[in-house]
Amino acid sequence: MAIVESLLKETENSNFNSIHGQNQNHYDSRVCINETLRDDELRAILSKLESDKDKEVFGLVCKRWLHLQSTERRKICARAGLYMLRRLASRFPRIHELDYSQSLSRSFYPGVTDEDLKVIANGFRCLRVLLLSHCKGISDAGLLAIGSNLHSLQSLDVSCCRKVTDKGLCGVAEGCSDLRSLHLAGCRLISDSTLEALSNNCRNLEELVLQGCINITDYGLTVLVSGCRHIKHLDVNKCTHVGDAGISSISEACSASLRTLKMLDCYKVGDAGISILAKFCKSLETLIIGGLRDITDAAVKSLVLSCHSSLKNLRMDWCLSVTDSSLSCILNHCKNLQALDIGCCEEVTDAAFHGLGTGDFAENLKVLKVSNCPKITVSGISVILDSCKLLEYLDVRSCPHITKAGLDEAGIQLPETCNVNYNGNLTEPDVPSSIL
């Protein structure tokens, strides 16, 4: 409230001086703020408030200020029935972002339905961001209403909305041609038809999450990038029908833009796809290749050498053919690496860490996961702790040669900022663009 009062005093004094000059003796303490300040001046005050709490306080002054605050509001996170949703649409007609997602921990029936989406489509015509994750009651009918009315929509999240099919998403693609971000994780009924609709209509698409969409194939990805050539972030985790051909198509078409690629457990991707990725995409920042059990050291090293200056987050757990050669290459070349997961890479030994102290790669490393690497010992961990001064989280679960007692016995001093996970009960730290 003090911030509002300060801004009001500043604006009121400025307004008063412009009318009456610098002679404060003529100041009438009975001047009403609402008679003195115009709507645009009050909006100027509102625009200077940074926190949502201060903006709420602004709206509590009087009905006029509440109306101004309502018309200027741009973001709402709500859980409401149809009646309240209609009132929200009436009060906040110009919002740009609506978070209507359901919480997994507080699921209720029927929750958000197609009728809610129809109210949203008709009442929030300026909407650019719509979040509907875990709204299990919505179907194609609601999405068709969104596509028919919200033509300014740029971001849509319908993750885990399991009734949604190609029909509804094709309607969204056709009606929302400026779509930049689409999250479809867990939408198992969609197929390559959705990707074809995106390719034909949404040429500005930058982010696409397809995690667990098991009907997506290489053909769909190839069709997608024939029209969407500016994709920055692509998640095909657990899309088990995606293989070398699909990854190669993405790599060639989006080589200039691609920054994040996630393909966890896409076991059909092998050295051929990784080699094409290395050839074309030299600016990757986040890469998940966990579960690609057939890729070899040669493919991994070619990728690392290609993206060594940009790579920040690398997850390659369960890459069973990877050895010390790959890890040593990563440690010696990726100087901007912040998070690395080599869990279950059973062939990796302490030898991979030799020479670590001679370079400066480790300046930014914050997270290292070596769980289930039975050949790594206290000796290797000692090198890591000596070299990685910014390390915040170290995962050594199921490493039989690494225990707290063993580290203490070896006289290894843990940095104050580093938490070591021995048993799996430790919360991992937040890491920018974390893959972990």
Coordinates of C-alpha atoms in Angstrom, one line a residue, residues 46 49-59 69 73-75:
L46 CA -0.8 0.9 -12.1
L49 CA 3.6 -1.5 -9.7
E50 CA 5.7 -4.6 -10.1
S51 CA 4.3 -7.1 -7.7
D52 CA 0.8 -8.8 -8.1
K53 CA 0.1 -8.0 -4.4
D54 CA 0.5 -4.2 -5.0
K55 CA -1.7 -4.4 -8.0
E56 CA -4.4 -6.1 -6.0
V57 CA -4.2 -3.4 -3.3
F58 CA -4.6 -0.8 -6.1
G59 CA -8.0 -2.4 -7.0
Q69 CA -7.2 -2.7 -12.5
R73 CA -4.9 -7.3 -15.9
R74 CA -3.1 -9.7 -18.2
K75 CA -2.8 -13.0 -16.3

